[in-house]
Structures are given as C-alpha cells and as structure tokens.
mmCIF file of C-alpha atoms in Angstrom:
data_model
loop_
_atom_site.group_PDB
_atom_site.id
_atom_site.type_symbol
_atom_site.label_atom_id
_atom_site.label_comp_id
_atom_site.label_asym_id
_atom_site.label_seq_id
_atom_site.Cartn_x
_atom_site.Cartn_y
_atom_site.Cartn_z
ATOM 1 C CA UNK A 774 -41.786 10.858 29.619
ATOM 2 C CA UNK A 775 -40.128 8.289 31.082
ATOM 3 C CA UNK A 776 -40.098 5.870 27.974
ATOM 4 C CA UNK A 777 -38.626 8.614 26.318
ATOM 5 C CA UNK A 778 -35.691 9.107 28.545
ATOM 6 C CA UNK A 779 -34.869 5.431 28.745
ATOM 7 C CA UNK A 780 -35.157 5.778 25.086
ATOM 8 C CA UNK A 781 -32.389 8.212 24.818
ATOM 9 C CA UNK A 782 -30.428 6.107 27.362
ATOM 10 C CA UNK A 783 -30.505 3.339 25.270
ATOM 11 C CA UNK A 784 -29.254 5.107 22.049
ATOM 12 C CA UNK A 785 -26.412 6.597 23.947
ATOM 13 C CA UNK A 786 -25.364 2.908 24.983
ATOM 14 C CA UNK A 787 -25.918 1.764 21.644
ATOM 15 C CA UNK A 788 -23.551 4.630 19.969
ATOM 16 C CA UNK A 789 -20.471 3.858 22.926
ATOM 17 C CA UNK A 790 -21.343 0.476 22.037
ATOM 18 C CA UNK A 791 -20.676 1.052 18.518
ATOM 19 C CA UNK A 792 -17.173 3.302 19.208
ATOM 20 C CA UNK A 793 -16.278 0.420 21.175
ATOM 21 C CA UNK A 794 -16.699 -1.937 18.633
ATOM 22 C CA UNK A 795 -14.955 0.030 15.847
ATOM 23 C CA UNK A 796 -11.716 0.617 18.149
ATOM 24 C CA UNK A 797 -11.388 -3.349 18.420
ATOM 25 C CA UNK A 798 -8.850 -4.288 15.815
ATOM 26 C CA UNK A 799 -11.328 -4.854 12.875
ATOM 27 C CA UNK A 800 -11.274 -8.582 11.260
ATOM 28 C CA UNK A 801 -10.075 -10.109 7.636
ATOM 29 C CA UNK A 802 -13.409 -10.293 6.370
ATOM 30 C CA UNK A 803 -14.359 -6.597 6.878
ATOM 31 C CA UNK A 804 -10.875 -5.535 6.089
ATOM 32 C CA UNK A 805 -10.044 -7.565 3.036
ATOM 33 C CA UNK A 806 -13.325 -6.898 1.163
ATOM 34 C CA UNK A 807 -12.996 -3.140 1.764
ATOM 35 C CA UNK A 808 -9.764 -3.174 0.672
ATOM 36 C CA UNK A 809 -11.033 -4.993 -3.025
ATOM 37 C CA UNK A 810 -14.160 -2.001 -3.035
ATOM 38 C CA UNK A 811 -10.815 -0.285 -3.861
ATOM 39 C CA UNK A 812 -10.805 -2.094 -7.251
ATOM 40 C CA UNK A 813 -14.154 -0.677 -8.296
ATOM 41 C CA UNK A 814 -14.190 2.356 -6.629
ATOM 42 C CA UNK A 815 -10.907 3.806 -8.377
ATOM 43 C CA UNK A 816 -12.148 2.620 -11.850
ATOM 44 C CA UNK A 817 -15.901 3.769 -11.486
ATOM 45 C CA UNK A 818 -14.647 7.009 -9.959
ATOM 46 C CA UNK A 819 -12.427 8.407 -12.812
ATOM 47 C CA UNK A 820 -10.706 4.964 -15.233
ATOM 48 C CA UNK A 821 -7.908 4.806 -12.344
ATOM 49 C CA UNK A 822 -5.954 1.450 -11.743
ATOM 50 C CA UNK A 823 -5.443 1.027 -8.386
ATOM 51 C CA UNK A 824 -1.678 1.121 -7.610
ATOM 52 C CA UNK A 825 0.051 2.774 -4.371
ATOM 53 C CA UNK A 826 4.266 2.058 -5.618
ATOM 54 C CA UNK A 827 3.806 4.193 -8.549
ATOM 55 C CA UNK A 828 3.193 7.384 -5.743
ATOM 56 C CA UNK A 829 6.993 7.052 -5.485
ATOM 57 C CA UNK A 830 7.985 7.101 -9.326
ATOM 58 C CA UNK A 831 6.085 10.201 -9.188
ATOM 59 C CA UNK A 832 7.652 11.874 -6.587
ATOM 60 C CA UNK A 833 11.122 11.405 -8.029
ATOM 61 C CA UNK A 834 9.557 12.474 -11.025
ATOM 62 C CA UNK A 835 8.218 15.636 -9.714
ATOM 63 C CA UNK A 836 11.097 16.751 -6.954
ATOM 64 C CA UNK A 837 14.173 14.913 -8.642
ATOM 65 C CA UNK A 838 13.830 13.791 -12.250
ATOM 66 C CA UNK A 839 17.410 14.295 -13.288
ATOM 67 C CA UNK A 840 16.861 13.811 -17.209
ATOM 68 C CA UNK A 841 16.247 10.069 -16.077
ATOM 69 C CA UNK A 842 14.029 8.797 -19.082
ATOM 70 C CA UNK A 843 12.172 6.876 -16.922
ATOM 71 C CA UNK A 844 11.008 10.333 -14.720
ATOM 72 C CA UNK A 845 10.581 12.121 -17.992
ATOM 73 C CA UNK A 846 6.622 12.342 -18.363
ATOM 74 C CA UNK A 847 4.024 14.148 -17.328
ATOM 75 C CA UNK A 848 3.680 13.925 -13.238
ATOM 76 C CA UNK A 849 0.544 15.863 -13.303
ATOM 77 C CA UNK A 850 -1.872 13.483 -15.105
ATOM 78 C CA UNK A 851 -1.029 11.053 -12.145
ATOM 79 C CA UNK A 852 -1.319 13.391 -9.526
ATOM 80 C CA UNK A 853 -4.436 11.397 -8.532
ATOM 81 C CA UNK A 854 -2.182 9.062 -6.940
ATOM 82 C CA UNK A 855 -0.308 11.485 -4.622
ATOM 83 C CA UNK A 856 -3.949 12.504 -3.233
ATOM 84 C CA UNK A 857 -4.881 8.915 -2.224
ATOM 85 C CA UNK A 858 -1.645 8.483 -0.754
ATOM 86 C CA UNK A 859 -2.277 11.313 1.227
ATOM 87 C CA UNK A 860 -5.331 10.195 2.173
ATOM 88 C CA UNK A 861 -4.209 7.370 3.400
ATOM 89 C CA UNK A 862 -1.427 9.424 5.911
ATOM 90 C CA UNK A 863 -4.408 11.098 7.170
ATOM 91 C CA UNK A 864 -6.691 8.068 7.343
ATOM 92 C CA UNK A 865 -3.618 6.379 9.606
ATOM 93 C CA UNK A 866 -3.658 9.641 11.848
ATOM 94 C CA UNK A 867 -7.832 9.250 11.842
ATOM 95 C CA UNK A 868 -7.866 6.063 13.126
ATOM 96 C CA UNK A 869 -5.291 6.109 15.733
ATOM 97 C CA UNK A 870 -6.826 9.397 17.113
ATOM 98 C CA UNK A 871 -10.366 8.473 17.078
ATOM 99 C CA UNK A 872 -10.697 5.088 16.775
ATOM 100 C CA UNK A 873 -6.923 3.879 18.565
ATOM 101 C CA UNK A 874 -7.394 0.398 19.896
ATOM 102 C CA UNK A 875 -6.298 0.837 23.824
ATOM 103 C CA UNK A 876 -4.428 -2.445 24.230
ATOM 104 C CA UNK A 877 -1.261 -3.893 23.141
ATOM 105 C CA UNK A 878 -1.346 -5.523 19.813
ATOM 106 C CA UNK A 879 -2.097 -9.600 20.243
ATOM 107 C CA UNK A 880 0.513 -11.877 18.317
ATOM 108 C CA UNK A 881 1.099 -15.309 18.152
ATOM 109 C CA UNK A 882 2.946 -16.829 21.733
ATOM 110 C CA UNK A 883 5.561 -18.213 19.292
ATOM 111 C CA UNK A 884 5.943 -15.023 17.874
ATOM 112 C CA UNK A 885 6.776 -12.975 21.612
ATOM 113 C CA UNK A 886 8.518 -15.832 22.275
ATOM 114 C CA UNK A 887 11.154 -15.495 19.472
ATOM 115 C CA UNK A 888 11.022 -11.658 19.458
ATOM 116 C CA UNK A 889 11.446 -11.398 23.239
ATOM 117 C CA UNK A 890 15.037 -13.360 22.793
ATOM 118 C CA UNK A 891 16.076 -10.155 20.693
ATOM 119 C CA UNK A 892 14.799 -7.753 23.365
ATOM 120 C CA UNK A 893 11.773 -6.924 21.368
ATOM 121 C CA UNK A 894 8.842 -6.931 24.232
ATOM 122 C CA UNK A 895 6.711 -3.477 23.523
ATOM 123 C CA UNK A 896 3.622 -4.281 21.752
ATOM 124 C CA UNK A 897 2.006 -0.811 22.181
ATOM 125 C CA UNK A 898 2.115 0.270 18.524
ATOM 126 C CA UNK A 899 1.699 -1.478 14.937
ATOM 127 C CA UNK A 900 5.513 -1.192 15.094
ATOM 128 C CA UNK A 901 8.005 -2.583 17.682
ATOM 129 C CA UNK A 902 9.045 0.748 19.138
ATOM 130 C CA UNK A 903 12.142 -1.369 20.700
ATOM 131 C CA UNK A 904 13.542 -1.314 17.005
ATOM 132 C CA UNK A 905 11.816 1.246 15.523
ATOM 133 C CA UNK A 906 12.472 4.753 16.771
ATOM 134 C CA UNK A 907 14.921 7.630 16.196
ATOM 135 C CA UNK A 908 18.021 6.536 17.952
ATOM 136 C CA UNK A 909 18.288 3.276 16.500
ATOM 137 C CA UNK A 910 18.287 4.991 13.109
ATOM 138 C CA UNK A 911 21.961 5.396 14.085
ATOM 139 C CA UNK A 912 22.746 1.475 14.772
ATOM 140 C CA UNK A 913 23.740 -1.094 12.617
ATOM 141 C CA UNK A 914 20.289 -2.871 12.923
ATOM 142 C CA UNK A 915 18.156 0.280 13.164
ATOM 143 C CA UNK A 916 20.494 0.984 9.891
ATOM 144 C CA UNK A 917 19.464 -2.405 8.331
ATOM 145 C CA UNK A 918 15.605 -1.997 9.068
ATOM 146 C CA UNK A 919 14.758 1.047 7.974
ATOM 147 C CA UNK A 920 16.955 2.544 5.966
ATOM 148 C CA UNK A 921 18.249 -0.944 3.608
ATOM 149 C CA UNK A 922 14.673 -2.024 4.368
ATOM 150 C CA UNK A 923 12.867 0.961 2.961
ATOM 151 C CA UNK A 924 15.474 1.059 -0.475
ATOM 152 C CA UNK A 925 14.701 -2.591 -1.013
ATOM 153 C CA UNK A 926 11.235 -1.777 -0.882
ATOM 154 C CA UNK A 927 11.525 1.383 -3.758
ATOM 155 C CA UNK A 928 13.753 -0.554 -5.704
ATOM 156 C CA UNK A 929 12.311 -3.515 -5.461
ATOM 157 C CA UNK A 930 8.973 -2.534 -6.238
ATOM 158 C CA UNK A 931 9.161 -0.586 -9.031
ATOM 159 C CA UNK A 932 11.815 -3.007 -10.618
ATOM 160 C CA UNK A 933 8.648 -5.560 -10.316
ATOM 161 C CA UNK A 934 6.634 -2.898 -11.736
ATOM 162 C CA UNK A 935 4.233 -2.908 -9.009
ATOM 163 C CA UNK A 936 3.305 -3.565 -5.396
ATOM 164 C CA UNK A 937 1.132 -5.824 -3.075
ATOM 165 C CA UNK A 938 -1.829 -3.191 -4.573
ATOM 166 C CA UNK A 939 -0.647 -3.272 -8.134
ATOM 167 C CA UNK A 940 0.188 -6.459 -8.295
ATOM 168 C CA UNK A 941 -1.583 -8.587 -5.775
ATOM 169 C CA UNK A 942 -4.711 -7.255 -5.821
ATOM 170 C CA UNK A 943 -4.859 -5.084 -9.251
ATOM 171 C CA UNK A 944 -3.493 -7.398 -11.299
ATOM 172 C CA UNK A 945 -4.876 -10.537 -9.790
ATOM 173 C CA UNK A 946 -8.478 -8.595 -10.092
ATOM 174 C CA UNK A 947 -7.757 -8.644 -14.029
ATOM 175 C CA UNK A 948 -6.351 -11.844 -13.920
ATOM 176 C CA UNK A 949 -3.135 -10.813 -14.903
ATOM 177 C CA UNK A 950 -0.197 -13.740 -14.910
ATOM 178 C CA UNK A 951 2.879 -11.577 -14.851
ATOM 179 C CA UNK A 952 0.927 -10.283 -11.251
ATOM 180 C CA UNK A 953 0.432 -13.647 -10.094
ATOM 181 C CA UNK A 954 4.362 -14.251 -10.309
ATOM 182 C CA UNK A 955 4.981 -11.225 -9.356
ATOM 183 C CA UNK A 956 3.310 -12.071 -5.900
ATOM 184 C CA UNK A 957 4.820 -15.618 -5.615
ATOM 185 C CA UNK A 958 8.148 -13.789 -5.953
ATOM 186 C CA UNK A 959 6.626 -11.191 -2.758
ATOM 187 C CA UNK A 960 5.774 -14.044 -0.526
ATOM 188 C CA UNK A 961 9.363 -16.496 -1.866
ATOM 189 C CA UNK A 962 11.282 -12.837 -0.581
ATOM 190 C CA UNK A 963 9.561 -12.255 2.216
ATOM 191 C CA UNK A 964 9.575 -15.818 3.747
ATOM 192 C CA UNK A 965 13.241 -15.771 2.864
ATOM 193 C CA UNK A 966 13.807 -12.681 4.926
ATOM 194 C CA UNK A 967 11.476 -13.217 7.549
ATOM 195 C CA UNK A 968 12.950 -16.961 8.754
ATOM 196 C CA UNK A 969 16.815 -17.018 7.213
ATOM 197 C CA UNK A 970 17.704 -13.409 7.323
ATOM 198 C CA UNK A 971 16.004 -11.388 9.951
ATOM 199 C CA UNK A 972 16.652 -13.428 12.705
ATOM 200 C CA UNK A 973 20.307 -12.412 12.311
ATOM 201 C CA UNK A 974 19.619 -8.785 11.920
ATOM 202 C CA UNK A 975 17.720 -8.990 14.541
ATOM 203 C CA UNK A 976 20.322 -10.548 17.300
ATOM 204 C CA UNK A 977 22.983 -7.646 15.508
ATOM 205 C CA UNK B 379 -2.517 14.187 -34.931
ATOM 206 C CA UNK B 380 1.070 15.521 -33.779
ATOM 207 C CA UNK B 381 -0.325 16.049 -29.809
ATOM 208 C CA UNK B 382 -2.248 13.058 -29.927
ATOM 209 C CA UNK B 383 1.241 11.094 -30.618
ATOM 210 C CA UNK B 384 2.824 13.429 -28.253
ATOM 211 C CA UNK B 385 0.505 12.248 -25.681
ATOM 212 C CA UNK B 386 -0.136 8.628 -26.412
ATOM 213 C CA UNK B 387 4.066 8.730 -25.763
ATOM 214 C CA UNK B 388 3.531 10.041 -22.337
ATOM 215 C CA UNK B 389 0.755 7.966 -21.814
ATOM 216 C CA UNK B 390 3.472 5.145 -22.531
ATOM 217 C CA UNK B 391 6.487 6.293 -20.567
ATOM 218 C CA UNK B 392 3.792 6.500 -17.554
ATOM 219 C CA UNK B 393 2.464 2.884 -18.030
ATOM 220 C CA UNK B 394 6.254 1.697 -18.412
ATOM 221 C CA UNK B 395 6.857 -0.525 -15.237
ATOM 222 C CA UNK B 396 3.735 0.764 -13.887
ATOM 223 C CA UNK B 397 0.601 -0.939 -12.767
ATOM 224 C CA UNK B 398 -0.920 2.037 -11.286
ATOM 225 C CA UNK B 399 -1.507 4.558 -14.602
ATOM 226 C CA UNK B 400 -4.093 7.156 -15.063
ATOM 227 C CA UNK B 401 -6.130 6.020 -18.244
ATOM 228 C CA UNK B 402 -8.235 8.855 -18.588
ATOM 229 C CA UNK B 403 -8.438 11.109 -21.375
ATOM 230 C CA UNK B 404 -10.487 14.144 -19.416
ATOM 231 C CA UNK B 405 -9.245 16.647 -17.786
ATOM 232 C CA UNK B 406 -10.743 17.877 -14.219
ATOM 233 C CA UNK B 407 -10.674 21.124 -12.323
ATOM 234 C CA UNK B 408 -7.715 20.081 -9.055
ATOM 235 C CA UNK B 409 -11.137 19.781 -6.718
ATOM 236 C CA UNK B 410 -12.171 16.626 -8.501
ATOM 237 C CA UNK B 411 -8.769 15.034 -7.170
ATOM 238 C CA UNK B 412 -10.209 15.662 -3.573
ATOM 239 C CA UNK B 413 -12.742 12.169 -4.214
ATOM 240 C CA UNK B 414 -9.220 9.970 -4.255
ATOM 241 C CA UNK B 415 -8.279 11.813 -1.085
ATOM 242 C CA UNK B 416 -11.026 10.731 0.891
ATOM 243 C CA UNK B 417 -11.379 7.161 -0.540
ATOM 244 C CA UNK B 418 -7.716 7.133 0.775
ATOM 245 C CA UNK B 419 -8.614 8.440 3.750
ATOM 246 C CA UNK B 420 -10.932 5.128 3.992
ATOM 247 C CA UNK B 421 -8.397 2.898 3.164
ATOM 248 C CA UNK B 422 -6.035 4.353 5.466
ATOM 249 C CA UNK B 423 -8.218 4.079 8.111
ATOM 250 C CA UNK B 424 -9.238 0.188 7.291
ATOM 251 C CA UNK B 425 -5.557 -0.052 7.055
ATOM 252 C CA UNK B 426 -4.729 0.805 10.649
ATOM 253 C CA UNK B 427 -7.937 -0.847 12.253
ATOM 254 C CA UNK B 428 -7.076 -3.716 10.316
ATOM 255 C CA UNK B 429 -2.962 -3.934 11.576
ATOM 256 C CA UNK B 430 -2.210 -4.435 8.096
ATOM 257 C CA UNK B 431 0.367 -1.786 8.540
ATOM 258 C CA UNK B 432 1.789 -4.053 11.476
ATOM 259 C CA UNK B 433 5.202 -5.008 11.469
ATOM 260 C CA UNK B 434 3.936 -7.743 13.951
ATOM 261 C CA UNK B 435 1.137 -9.232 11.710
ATOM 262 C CA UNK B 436 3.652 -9.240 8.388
ATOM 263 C CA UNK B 437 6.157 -11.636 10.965
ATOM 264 C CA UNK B 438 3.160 -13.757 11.577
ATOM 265 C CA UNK B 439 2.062 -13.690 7.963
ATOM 266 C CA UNK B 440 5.586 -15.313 7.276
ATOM 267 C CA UNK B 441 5.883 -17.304 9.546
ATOM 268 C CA UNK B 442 2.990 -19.339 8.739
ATOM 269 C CA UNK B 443 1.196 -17.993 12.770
ATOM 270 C CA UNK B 444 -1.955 -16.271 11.507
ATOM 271 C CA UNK B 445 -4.206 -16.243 8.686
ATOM 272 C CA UNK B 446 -5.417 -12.484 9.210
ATOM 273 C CA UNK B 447 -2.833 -11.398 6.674
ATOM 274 C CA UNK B 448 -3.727 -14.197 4.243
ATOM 275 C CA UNK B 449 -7.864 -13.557 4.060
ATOM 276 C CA UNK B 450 -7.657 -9.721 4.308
ATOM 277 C CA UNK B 451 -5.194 -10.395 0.764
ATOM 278 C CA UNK B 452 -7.547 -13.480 -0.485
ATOM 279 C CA UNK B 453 -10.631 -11.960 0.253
ATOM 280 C CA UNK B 454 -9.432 -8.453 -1.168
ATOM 281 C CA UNK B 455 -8.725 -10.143 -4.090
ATOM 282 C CA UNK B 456 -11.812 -12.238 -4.541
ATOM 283 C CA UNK B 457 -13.867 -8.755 -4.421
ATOM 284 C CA UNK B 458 -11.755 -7.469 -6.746
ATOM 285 C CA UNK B 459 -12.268 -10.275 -9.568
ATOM 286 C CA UNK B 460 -15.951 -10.340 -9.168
ATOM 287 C CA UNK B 461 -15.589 -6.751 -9.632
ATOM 288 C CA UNK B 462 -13.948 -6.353 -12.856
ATOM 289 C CA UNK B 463 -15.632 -9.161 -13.923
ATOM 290 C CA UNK B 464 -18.996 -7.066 -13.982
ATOM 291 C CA UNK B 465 -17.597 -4.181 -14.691
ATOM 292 C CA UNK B 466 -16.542 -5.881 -17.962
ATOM 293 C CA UNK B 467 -19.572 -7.439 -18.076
ATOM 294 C CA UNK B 468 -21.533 -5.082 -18.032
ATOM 295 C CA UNK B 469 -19.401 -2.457 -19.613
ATOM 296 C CA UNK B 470 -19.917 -0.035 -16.796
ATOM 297 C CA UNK B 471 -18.486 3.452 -17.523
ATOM 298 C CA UNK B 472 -17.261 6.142 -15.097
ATOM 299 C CA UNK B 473 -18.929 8.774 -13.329
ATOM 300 C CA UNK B 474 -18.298 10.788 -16.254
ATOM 301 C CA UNK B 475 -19.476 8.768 -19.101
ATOM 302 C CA UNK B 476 -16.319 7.257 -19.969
ATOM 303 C CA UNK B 477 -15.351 3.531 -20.501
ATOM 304 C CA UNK B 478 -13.524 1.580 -18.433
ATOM 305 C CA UNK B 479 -10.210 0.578 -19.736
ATOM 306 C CA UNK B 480 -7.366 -1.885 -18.041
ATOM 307 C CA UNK B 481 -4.053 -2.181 -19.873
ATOM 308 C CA UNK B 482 -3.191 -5.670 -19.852
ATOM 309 C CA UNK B 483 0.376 -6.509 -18.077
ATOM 310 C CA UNK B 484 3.253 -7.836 -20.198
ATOM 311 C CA UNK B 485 6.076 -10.013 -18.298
ATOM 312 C CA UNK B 486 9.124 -9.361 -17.901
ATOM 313 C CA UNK B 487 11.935 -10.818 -15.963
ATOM 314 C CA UNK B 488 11.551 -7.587 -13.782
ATOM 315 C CA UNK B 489 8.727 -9.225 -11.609
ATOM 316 C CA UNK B 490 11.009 -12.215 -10.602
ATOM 317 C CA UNK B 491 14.098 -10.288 -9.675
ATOM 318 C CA UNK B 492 12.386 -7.014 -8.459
ATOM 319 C CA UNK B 493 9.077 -9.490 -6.953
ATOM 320 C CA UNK B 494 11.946 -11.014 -4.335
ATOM 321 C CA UNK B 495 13.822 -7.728 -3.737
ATOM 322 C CA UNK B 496 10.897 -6.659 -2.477
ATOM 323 C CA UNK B 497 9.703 -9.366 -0.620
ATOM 324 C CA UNK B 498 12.857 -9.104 1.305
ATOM 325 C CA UNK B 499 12.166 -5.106 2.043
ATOM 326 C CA UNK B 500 8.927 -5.991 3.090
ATOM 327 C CA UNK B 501 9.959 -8.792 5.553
ATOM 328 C CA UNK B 502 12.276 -6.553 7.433
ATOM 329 C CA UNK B 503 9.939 -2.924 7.337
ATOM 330 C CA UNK B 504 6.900 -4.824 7.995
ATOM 331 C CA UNK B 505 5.252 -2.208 4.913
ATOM 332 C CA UNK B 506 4.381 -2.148 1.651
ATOM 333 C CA UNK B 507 4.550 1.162 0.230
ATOM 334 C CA UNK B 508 1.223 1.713 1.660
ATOM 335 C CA UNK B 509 1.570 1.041 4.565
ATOM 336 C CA UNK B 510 4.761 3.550 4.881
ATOM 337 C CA UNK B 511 1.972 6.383 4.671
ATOM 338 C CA UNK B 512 -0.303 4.736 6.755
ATOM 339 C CA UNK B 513 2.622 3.853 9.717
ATOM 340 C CA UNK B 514 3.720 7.892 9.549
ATOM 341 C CA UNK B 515 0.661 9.025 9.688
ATOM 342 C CA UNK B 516 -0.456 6.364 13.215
ATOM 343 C CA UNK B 517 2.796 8.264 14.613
ATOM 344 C CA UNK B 518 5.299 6.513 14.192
ATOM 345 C CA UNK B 519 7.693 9.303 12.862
ATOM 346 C CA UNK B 520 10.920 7.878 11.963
ATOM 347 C CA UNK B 521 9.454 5.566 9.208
ATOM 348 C CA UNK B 522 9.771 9.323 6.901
ATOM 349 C CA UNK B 523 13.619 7.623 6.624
ATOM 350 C CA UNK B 524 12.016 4.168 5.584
ATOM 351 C CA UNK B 525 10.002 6.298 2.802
ATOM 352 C CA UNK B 526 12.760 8.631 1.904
ATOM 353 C CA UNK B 527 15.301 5.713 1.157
ATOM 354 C CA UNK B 528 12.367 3.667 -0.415
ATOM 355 C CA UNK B 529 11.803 6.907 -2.546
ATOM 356 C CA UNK B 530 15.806 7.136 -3.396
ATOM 357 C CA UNK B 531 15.224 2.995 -3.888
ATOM 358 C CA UNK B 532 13.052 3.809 -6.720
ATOM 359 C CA UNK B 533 15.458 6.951 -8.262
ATOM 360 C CA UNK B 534 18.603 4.683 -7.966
ATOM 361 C CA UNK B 535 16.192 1.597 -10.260
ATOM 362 C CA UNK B 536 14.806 4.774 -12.838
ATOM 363 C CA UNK B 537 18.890 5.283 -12.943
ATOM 364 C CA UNK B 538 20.289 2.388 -13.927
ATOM 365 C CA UNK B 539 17.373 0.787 -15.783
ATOM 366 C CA UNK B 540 18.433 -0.095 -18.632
ATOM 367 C CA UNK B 541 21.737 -1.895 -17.505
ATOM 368 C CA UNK B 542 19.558 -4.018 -15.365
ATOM 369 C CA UNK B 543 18.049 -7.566 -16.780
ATOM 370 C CA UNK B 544 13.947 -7.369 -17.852
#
C-alpha cells in the first residue's frame, strides 16, 4: 500500500516536472526541426505549400479586392491558409496561458546594454513593452515601429513573393534559387535596419 | 474543357507572387480545414516557447549575439530538404490519394527589391508575418496595427504592381 502511494507521488513529481520543463523557453533543436515537420505535414495532409505571407493577399482579397487583378481569384480554395493562421493566434494565446515562461526573457549583455541607452529595460514579454504598447502608437517612434514597420513587412513580402516560411524554409526545402536570394536579400535588409537604421529610430 | 481553363487561370492568378498556393484539385466539406487549424495551433505554440516571435531574439539574430535564431532557421530547413527529398523519392501521396505536387519558383527581380524591403520591416517589428499572429495572440494587443498596415502593405503592392520593376 505504501509502494503504491509513493508510486503515485512519484508520477505527480514527474508530470510538474514535465510542466516545468515545457514552460522553460524551448531550444533551436526542438524548435527548428518542428518548425521543418511543417514542410511534410502541410503536403502529406492535403498538397499544401507551406506559406504564412500569402494569409494577407487573401485577406485583401476577401474584405477589399477593389477590381485589383492581383485580388481577383478565388479566396476560397486558399482558405486553408487563413485556418493555420488562426491556429497559430490561438497556439500564441495556448502557450502563454498554459505553458508562459515566468521570467524575463534572457538576451545578450551587449544587447541590454545598447537597448537600456534608449530607455528600453522591460524584458517581461517577447516584445519590449517600453516601445510597444498603445500610447506610443501615437509617437513618432511608436509611429515608425509599428505602423511603417508592419507596411514594410506586407509590401515587402509579397513584392518578394514570399516570406521567411515561403521562402526560407519552403523554397529552400525544394531547393529553390530564386528562395535562396530571396533570403540573402531578408538577412542584407534586416542587418541593414537592425545596426544603421534602428539605432536612430530608436534614440527618436 | 472551358472550366478546366477557367480554373487552371485561377489556379495561376493564385500562384502569381505566391509561394504559399493550394495545389489541390479536391474539394472538402469546411471541417476538413479544421486539421490546418490545429497543426497551426502547434506551430504557434513552438513559436512562442521558442521566442521566435521575440523582438529581442530577431535584434540578437542581427546583430551577430546568438545563434538560437540561426539553428531554429538552419535546422528547420535541413528537415525540410530531407523531407521533400523522400517525399519525391518515394512519391508519397496525400491522405487522400493524391500526388504531391511543388510548383517550381521562377525569379524575378521582385525577390531582390521586395527580399530587402522586408528585411528592413522585419528588423524594426521583430515579426515575420507569422509571428504578427503569434505576438497578438501572447497578448500583446497593439501589434493588430502592425498587421493591419502590413495587410494595407500588401493592398498598396497588389495596387501598383505592374508599375513596379520584376
């Protein structure tokens, strides 16, 4: 009776144990290679490419398409699309709810270092709240992030004809050389941004 | 013959600019969408766990601080080549029966001059379109503007298409 108590005891441990383990911020190699199951899954699961950009064509397609050639096709064959991203709003709610990691996010000292000189010191949430939030929609800077930000990433994307799913991982899966300069062209912009530009945006 | 044209022009305009594009020629009841709802629920969730969707890991990832961002893509793409490899390979159909089809890409000067507008978006959001979902969805509520303007982004390119250089 007793064996059989500790028993239970020790697969209540093991399960917190496991909760515990799954809250930690989860590492490349588990992340990356569930991220390429993706691949696969999509194409075994009904002949879909895996692409995440294109949810945006079809939204203008389905709420504003304007007699724009380019949003004049059939929305519903790709409504696929809109489900997974969907999914993966809910997925983002999932894990913060049930599997939120308690402590501030962990960056690089050099990192705090620089971002602390622009008054950027909360590291609560995946996004500096400092910058991020509602009333600095109506700054110059909170202007610049998210609202320039966000059109460069619509535009830019579907100019490209693809994103870091499409593209990087998609297209790079087939082997695919437009994709690979496609994703030179990402990481050229986004160093470019990151060291040159953003620092000055960021001081605004 | 006419529908089959009709279609294979739809089928077109979709795949235009696109690298995500339905390929399949059946046609489901809605419920059998609900599969790419929870895989996305999956992803989401490896999304967050993994701070892909962090504004602070894409900083590090340019600035050369942290590898995290550079295996999750390298090893996401090395499962994905070994995985359309054998699919290929071994000419694996669908659940349904159906074969497996890819449309090759064709280059244009799109993915230069569209590649480094959006490397500059992604810089400053800290998202790929992804990610947008993924960030709303952890609670961070204002980032519906970042998706809004990245969905007007996309109207104002669909707009003035063909005046711009591919």
């Amino acid at each position: 009776m007793k064996s059989k108590n500790q028993l239970e005891i020790f697969k209540i441990q093991n399960k917190i144990k496991m909760i515990e383990f799954l809250k930690q911020p989860w590492a490349w190699y588990v992340a990356g290679p569930l991220i390429g199951l993706t691949v696969p899954a999509l194409l075994i699961l009904g002949n879909k490419t895996f692409g995440i950009s294109s949810s945006l064509r079809h939204l203008c397609a389905l709420c504003i398409p304007a007699n724009i050639p380019f949003f004049k096709y059939d929305w519903k064959k790709e409504v696929w699309n809109l489900f997974f991203v969907l999914g993966i709003f809910l997925g983002g709610a999932i894990a913060i709810h049930f599997l939120g990691n308690p402590d501030p996010i962990i960056v690089h000292p050099k990192l705090s270092a620089e971002l602390a000189t622009y008054g950027i010191t909360n590291y609560n949430h995946l996004l500096p709240e400092d910058i991020i939030n509602w009333q600095s929609l109506f700054t110059l800077k909170g202007f610049l992030i998210m609202v320039v930000g966000g059109f460069l990433v619509g535009f830019g994307t579907r100019y490209a004809g693809g994103c870091t799913s499409g593209h990087t991982i998609m297209g790079l899966s087939n082997l695919q050389l437009p994709s690979l300069i496609a994703s030179i062209c990402f990481m050229v912009g986004g160093f470019l941004m990151a060291n040159f530009i953003l620092p000055f945006i960021l001081s605004l | 013959m006419q529908q089959n044209i009709e279609n294979n022009k739809d089928h077109d305009m979709r795949s235009t600019d696109a690298m995500c594009i339905n390929e399949s020629q059946l046609e489901h009841k809605w419920y059998h969408k609900m599969k790419y709802l929870v895989l996305g629920i999956l992803f989401g969730i490896v999304f967050v766990k993994a701070e892909i969707v962090s504004w602070f890991r894409i900083q590090e990832m340019f600035r050369l601080q942290s590898f995290h961002m550079y295996g999750v893509i390298g090893s996401a793409v090395a499962v994905g080549i070994v995985s359309v490899w054998l699919i290929k390979k071994f000419n694996i159909k669908t659940i349904y029966g159906e074969a497996i089809t890819i449309s090759p890409k064709q280059f244009n000067k799109g993915q230069i001059f569209g590649g480094l507008i959006f490397g500059l978006g992604w810089a400053i959001t800290g998202a790929c379109p992804g990610p947008l979902f993924a960030q709303i969805g952890a609670g961070t509520s204002v980032v519906i503007i970042t998706l809004l303007s990245a969905i007007a982004g996309t109207w104002v390119y669909g707009y003035f298409r063909e005046k711009l250089p591919h």
